[in-house]
mmCIF file of C-alpha atoms in Angstrom:
data_model
loop_
_atom_site.group_PDB
_atom_site.id
_atom_site.type_symbol
_atom_site.label_atom_id
_atom_site.label_comp_id
_atom_site.label_asym_id
_atom_site.label_seq_id
_atom_site.Cartn_x
_atom_site.Cartn_y
_atom_site.Cartn_z
ATOM 1 C CA MET A 42 4.865 -27.988 -61.229
ATOM 2 C CA ALA A 43 4.675 -24.213 -60.977
ATOM 3 C CA GLY A 44 0.888 -24.432 -60.893
ATOM 4 C CA GLY A 45 1.014 -26.836 -57.950
ATOM 5 C CA ALA A 46 3.405 -24.575 -56.045
ATOM 6 C CA GLU A 47 1.227 -21.546 -56.670
ATOM 7 C CA LEU A 48 -1.813 -23.489 -55.431
ATOM 8 C CA MET A 49 0.000 -24.389 -52.204
ATOM 9 C CA VAL A 50 0.990 -20.752 -51.683
ATOM 10 C CA GLU A 51 -2.600 -19.646 -52.206
ATOM 11 C CA LYS A 52 -3.922 -22.252 -49.772
ATOM 12 C CA LYS A 53 -1.380 -21.145 -47.196
ATOM 13 C CA ARG A 54 -2.377 -17.520 -47.694
ATOM 14 C CA LYS A 55 -6.071 -18.330 -47.242
ATOM 15 C CA ALA A 56 -5.316 -20.287 -44.076
ATOM 16 C CA MET A 57 -3.318 -17.336 -42.727
ATOM 17 C CA LEU A 58 -6.099 -14.847 -43.485
ATOM 18 C CA ALA A 59 -8.701 -17.116 -41.906
ATOM 19 C CA ALA A 60 -6.579 -17.610 -38.770
ATOM 20 C CA ARG A 61 -5.961 -13.867 -38.458
ATOM 21 C CA ALA A 62 -9.660 -13.126 -38.897
ATOM 22 C CA GLN A 63 -10.436 -15.590 -36.102
ATOM 23 C CA LEU A 64 -7.798 -13.950 -33.894
ATOM 24 C CA ARG A 65 -9.238 -10.482 -34.422
ATOM 25 C CA ALA A 66 -12.742 -11.781 -33.679
ATOM 26 C CA ILE A 67 -11.798 -12.832 -30.125
ATOM 27 C CA PRO A 68 -13.555 -10.605 -27.548
ATOM 28 C CA SER A 69 -11.159 -8.126 -25.947
ATOM 29 C CA GLU A 70 -11.808 -9.528 -22.462
ATOM 30 C CA GLU A 71 -10.576 -12.958 -23.613
ATOM 31 C CA LEU A 72 -7.419 -11.896 -25.459
ATOM 32 C CA GLU A 73 -5.223 -12.244 -22.378
ATOM 33 C CA SER A 74 -6.436 -15.741 -21.516
ATOM 34 C CA CYS A 75 -6.901 -17.361 -24.934
ATOM 35 C CA THR A 76 -3.828 -19.298 -26.085
ATOM 36 C CA TYR A 77 -2.685 -20.758 -29.399
ATOM 37 C CA PRO A 78 -0.391 -23.746 -29.985
ATOM 38 C CA THR A 79 2.806 -23.068 -31.886
ATOM 39 C CA ALA A 80 1.461 -24.594 -35.104
ATOM 40 C CA VAL A 81 -1.474 -22.160 -35.250
ATOM 41 C CA ALA A 82 0.702 -19.233 -34.161
ATOM 42 C CA ALA A 83 3.020 -20.040 -37.063
ATOM 43 C CA VAL A 84 0.101 -19.850 -39.499
ATOM 44 C CA ILE A 85 -1.014 -16.504 -38.072
ATOM 45 C CA LEU A 86 2.505 -15.062 -38.278
ATOM 46 C CA ASP A 87 3.130 -16.629 -41.701
ATOM 47 C CA VAL A 88 6.273 -18.504 -40.635
ATOM 48 C CA ASP A 89 7.044 -22.155 -40.005
ATOM 49 C CA ALA A 90 7.065 -23.736 -36.561
ATOM 50 C CA GLY A 91 10.836 -24.271 -36.668
ATOM 51 C CA THR A 92 11.417 -20.554 -37.210
ATOM 52 C CA LEU A 93 9.283 -19.790 -34.150
ATOM 53 C CA SER A 94 11.237 -22.324 -32.110
ATOM 54 C CA ASP A 95 14.521 -20.634 -33.037
ATOM 55 C CA ALA A 96 13.015 -17.241 -32.188
ATOM 56 C CA ARG A 97 12.022 -18.465 -28.724
ATOM 57 C CA GLU A 98 15.582 -19.598 -28.020
ATOM 58 C CA ARG A 99 17.005 -16.276 -29.217
ATOM 59 C CA ARG A 100 14.456 -14.394 -27.113
ATOM 60 C CA LEU A 101 15.492 -16.189 -23.937
ATOM 61 C CA LYS A 102 19.175 -15.520 -24.668
ATOM 62 C CA CYS A 103 18.485 -11.832 -25.299
ATOM 63 C CA ILE A 104 16.564 -11.545 -22.038
ATOM 64 C CA ALA A 105 19.273 -13.387 -20.111
ATOM 65 C CA ASN A 106 21.971 -11.120 -21.574
ATOM 66 C CA ASN A 107 19.825 -7.980 -21.254
ATOM 67 C CA GLU A 108 20.109 -7.375 -24.996
ATOM 68 C CA PRO A 109 17.623 -5.213 -26.931
ATOM 69 C CA ILE A 110 15.031 -6.943 -29.103
ATOM 70 C CA HIS A 111 13.750 -5.389 -32.299
ATOM 71 C CA PRO A 112 10.011 -4.599 -31.978
ATOM 72 C CA LEU A 113 9.262 -6.176 -35.350
ATOM 73 C CA SER A 114 11.222 -9.389 -34.791
ATOM 74 C CA LEU A 115 9.737 -12.732 -33.824
ATOM 75 C CA GLU A 116 11.888 -12.563 -30.682
ATOM 76 C CA ALA A 117 9.733 -9.662 -29.491
ATOM 77 C CA ILE A 118 6.725 -11.977 -29.116
ATOM 78 C CA HIS A 119 6.232 -13.184 -25.562
ATOM 79 C CA PHE A 120 5.355 -16.887 -25.208
ATOM 80 C CA LEU A 121 4.315 -19.267 -22.456
ATOM 81 C CA ASP A 122 6.900 -21.978 -21.895
ATOM 82 C CA THR A 123 4.285 -24.614 -21.108
ATOM 83 C CA GLN A 124 5.147 -28.285 -21.296
ATOM 84 C CA PRO A 125 5.411 -30.217 -23.484
ATOM 85 C CA LYS A 126 4.959 -27.422 -26.047
ATOM 86 C CA ALA A 127 5.095 -23.638 -25.927
ATOM 87 C CA LYS A 128 1.926 -21.591 -26.396
ATOM 88 C CA TYR A 129 1.201 -18.039 -27.457
ATOM 89 C CA LEU A 130 -1.378 -15.719 -25.939
ATOM 90 C CA ALA A 131 -3.823 -14.237 -28.411
ATOM 91 C CA ILE A 132 -2.978 -10.724 -27.197
ATOM 92 C CA GLU A 133 0.709 -11.282 -27.997
ATOM 93 C CA LEU A 134 -0.006 -12.444 -31.548
ATOM 94 C CA LEU A 135 -2.411 -9.582 -32.126
ATOM 95 C CA ASN A 136 0.131 -7.095 -30.773
ATOM 96 C CA ALA A 137 2.780 -8.507 -33.110
ATOM 97 C CA LEU A 138 0.490 -7.990 -36.106
ATOM 98 C CA GLU A 139 -0.383 -4.493 -34.912
ATOM 99 C CA ARG A 140 3.302 -3.595 -34.555
ATOM 100 C CA HIS A 141 3.898 -4.502 -38.201
ATOM 101 C CA LYS A 142 0.806 -2.552 -39.219
ATOM 102 C CA HIS A 143 1.938 0.460 -37.190
ATOM 103 C CA ALA A 144 5.460 0.226 -38.634
ATOM 104 C CA ASN A 145 4.086 0.993 -42.086
ATOM 105 C CA SER A 146 3.136 4.460 -40.833
ATOM 106 C CA LEU A 147 6.632 5.170 -39.498
ATOM 107 C CA HIS A 148 9.767 6.383 -41.203
ATOM 108 C CA ILE A 149 12.087 3.433 -41.783
ATOM 109 C CA ASN A 150 14.633 4.780 -39.258
ATOM 110 C CA ALA A 151 11.941 5.048 -36.585
ATOM 111 C CA GLN A 152 10.582 1.527 -37.007
ATOM 112 C CA LYS A 153 13.171 0.007 -34.668
ATOM 113 C CA LEU A 154 12.562 2.468 -31.826
ATOM 114 C CA ALA A 155 10.347 1.007 -29.089
ATOM 115 C CA ASP A 156 9.047 4.402 -27.987
ATOM 116 C CA LYS A 157 7.511 4.896 -31.426
ATOM 117 C CA TYR A 158 4.989 2.148 -30.727
ATOM 118 C CA PRO A 159 1.876 2.651 -28.578
ATOM 119 C CA LYS A 160 2.251 1.117 -25.122
ATOM 120 C CA GLU A 161 -0.440 -1.499 -25.702
ATOM 121 C CA ILE A 162 1.434 -3.000 -28.653
ATOM 122 C CA ALA A 163 5.027 -2.508 -27.454
ATOM 123 C CA PRO A 164 7.096 -5.683 -26.965
ATOM 124 C CA ARG A 165 6.932 -6.725 -23.313
ATOM 125 C CA VAL A 166 10.619 -7.545 -23.104
ATOM 126 C CA LEU A 167 11.418 -3.875 -23.663
ATOM 127 C CA LEU A 168 9.263 -2.995 -20.675
ATOM 128 C CA GLY A 169 10.734 -5.426 -18.170
ATOM 129 C CA PHE A 170 9.307 -6.538 -14.861
ATOM 130 C CA GLN A 171 11.253 -4.031 -12.746
ATOM 131 C CA THR A 172 10.143 -1.179 -15.002
ATOM 132 C CA TRP A 173 6.569 -2.418 -14.752
ATOM 133 C CA LEU A 174 6.803 -2.326 -10.955
ATOM 134 C CA VAL A 175 7.850 1.322 -11.084
ATOM 135 C CA GLN A 176 5.721 2.611 -13.959
ATOM 136 C CA ALA A 177 2.659 0.352 -14.213
ATOM 137 C CA ASP A 178 -0.755 1.988 -14.403
ATOM 138 C CA PRO A 179 -3.357 0.705 -11.896
ATOM 139 C CA ASP A 180 -5.051 -1.444 -14.547
ATOM 140 C CA GLU A 181 -1.905 -2.562 -16.402
ATOM 141 C CA LEU A 182 -1.406 -6.328 -16.277
ATOM 142 C CA TRP A 183 1.699 -8.507 -16.054
ATOM 143 C CA PRO A 184 1.928 -12.334 -16.404
ATOM 144 C CA PHE A 185 2.879 -14.405 -13.354
ATOM 145 C CA CYS A 186 3.351 -18.071 -12.537
ATOM 146 C CA ILE A 187 1.570 -18.779 -9.261
ATOM 147 C CA GLN A 188 3.747 -20.972 -7.064
ATOM 148 C CA ALA A 189 2.453 -23.682 -4.712
ATOM 149 C CA SER A 190 2.777 -21.226 -1.819
ATOM 150 C CA GLY A 191 0.527 -18.766 -3.633
ATOM 151 C CA ARG A 192 3.441 -16.427 -4.343
ATOM 152 C CA PRO A 193 3.274 -14.825 -7.824
ATOM 153 C CA LEU A 194 6.565 -15.164 -9.723
ATOM 154 C CA ASP A 195 7.339 -13.080 -12.809
ATOM 155 C CA LEU A 196 6.705 -15.429 -15.735
ATOM 156 C CA ILE A 197 9.933 -14.561 -17.535
ATOM 157 C CA ALA A 198 11.962 -15.114 -14.366
ATOM 158 C CA ALA A 199 10.107 -18.390 -13.750
ATOM 159 C CA MET A 200 11.086 -19.567 -17.221
ATOM 160 C CA HIS A 201 14.746 -18.773 -16.547
ATOM 161 C CA ILE A 202 14.932 -20.714 -13.283
ATOM 162 C CA ASN A 203 12.638 -23.528 -14.470
ATOM 163 C CA GLU A 204 9.920 -22.684 -11.938
ATOM 164 C CA THR A 205 6.996 -22.454 -14.369
ATOM 165 C CA THR A 206 3.699 -23.827 -13.118
ATOM 166 C CA GLU A 207 0.373 -24.693 -14.723
ATOM 167 C CA ILE A 208 -1.225 -21.659 -13.067
ATOM 168 C CA VAL A 209 -0.507 -18.499 -15.062
ATOM 169 C CA GLU A 210 -2.395 -15.336 -14.140
ATOM 170 C CA TRP A 211 -2.318 -11.736 -15.322
ATOM 171 C CA LEU A 212 -2.281 -9.429 -12.300
ATOM 172 C CA THR A 213 -2.409 -5.691 -11.717
ATOM 173 C CA ILE A 214 0.307 -4.177 -9.566
ATOM 174 C CA ARG A 215 -2.122 -3.991 -6.609
ATOM 175 C CA GLU A 216 -3.086 -7.652 -7.025
ATOM 176 C CA PHE A 217 0.576 -8.628 -7.282
ATOM 177 C CA GLY A 218 1.410 -6.717 -4.096
ATOM 178 C CA THR A 219 -1.466 -8.283 -2.180
ATOM 179 C CA ARG A 220 -0.655 -11.826 -3.341
ATOM 180 C CA ALA A 221 3.064 -11.413 -2.618
ATOM 181 C CA ALA A 222 2.376 -9.974 0.845
ATOM 182 C CA ASP A 223 -0.074 -12.761 1.700
ATOM 183 C CA ALA A 224 2.400 -15.431 0.576
ATOM 184 C CA ALA A 225 5.238 -13.799 2.535
ATOM 185 C CA SER A 226 3.063 -13.598 5.660
ATOM 186 C CA HIS A 227 2.049 -17.229 5.287
ATOM 187 C CA ASP A 228 5.692 -18.314 4.873
ATOM 188 C CA PHE A 229 6.745 -16.260 7.914
ATOM 189 C CA HIS A 230 4.092 -17.783 10.187
ATOM 190 C CA GLU A 231 4.868 -21.266 8.912
ATOM 191 C CA ARG A 232 8.541 -20.781 9.795
ATOM 192 C CA GLN A 233 7.581 -19.505 13.233
ATOM 193 C CA ARG A 234 5.366 -22.516 13.890
ATOM 194 C CA TYR A 235 8.102 -24.836 12.740
ATOM 195 C CA GLU A 236 10.681 -23.179 14.985
ATOM 196 C CA ILE A 237 8.334 -23.244 17.986
ATOM 197 C CA LYS A 238 7.504 -26.895 17.453
ATOM 198 C CA GLY A 239 11.177 -27.666 17.013
ATOM 199 C CA GLY A 240 12.023 -25.903 20.261
ATOM 200 C CA LEU A 241 9.299 -27.647 22.239
ATOM 201 C CA LYS A 242 10.361 -30.980 20.853
ATOM 202 C CA GLN A 243 13.939 -30.330 21.866
ATOM 203 C CA GLU A 244 12.923 -29.299 25.406
ATOM 204 C CA ALA A 245 10.702 -32.344 25.801
ATOM 205 C CA GLU A 246 13.511 -34.750 25.055
ATOM 206 C CA PRO A 247 15.049 -36.238 28.269
ATOM 207 C CA VAL A 248 18.595 -35.217 28.979
ATOM 208 C CA ALA A 249 20.961 -38.146 29.373
ATOM 209 C CA MET A 250 22.799 -38.034 32.720
ATOM 210 C CA ASP A 251 25.673 -39.995 34.107
ATOM 211 C CA ARG A 252 24.535 -42.490 36.758
ATOM 212 C CA TRP A 253 26.839 -40.804 39.291
ATOM 213 C CA GLU A 254 25.127 -37.470 38.692
ATOM 214 C CA GLN A 255 21.586 -38.635 39.391
ATOM 215 C CA PRO A 256 19.760 -36.745 42.160
ATOM 216 C CA GLY A 257 20.214 -38.574 45.446
ATOM 217 C CA GLY A 258 23.627 -39.915 44.681
ATOM 218 C CA PRO A 259 24.963 -42.937 42.803
ATOM 219 C CA LEU A 260 22.743 -45.889 42.036
#
């Protein structure tokens, strides 16, 4: 029995190493667009799918309550709440592995401090969208759900209000500003056209008059 259990552990370890090798072989320009299903992400992170599911729920609660998330926890891994199943970006999985690797070089008391991790591997939840707006470098990207109007909506916020879409894009702060301004301008002009049409329609409607008030006297 022990031999069978050891064989299963070894097979699982080989699968994990193979999956991690594949992850690290992804070209850097594709890391932010390549996604993994939960089952594969679980193999890469060496946990079961149920554990990842629980971590996603805890992550959302922490974000909603503005609670800190430990950089080395599974909750620190950003995920895409796509339907019917969640997905993980390759860059997020790689960053999670790099955080654990980097932690080995830190004193144990420093491992939980977000500022001890390089920016490119820091958990995104500790950055926050508002902080990104203020501090983002020109080439620093942030994930957005693109709404039907073309307006980019912060992915985390979209997940909270159930406004996720199939179009997820990583934008720089300049691209976000341009897209948001274009969508706002489009919405403004659409409202103006609607109001103008509504006014013309109202003016065009005949006004009902009492028969005794008709021009020329009573009929």
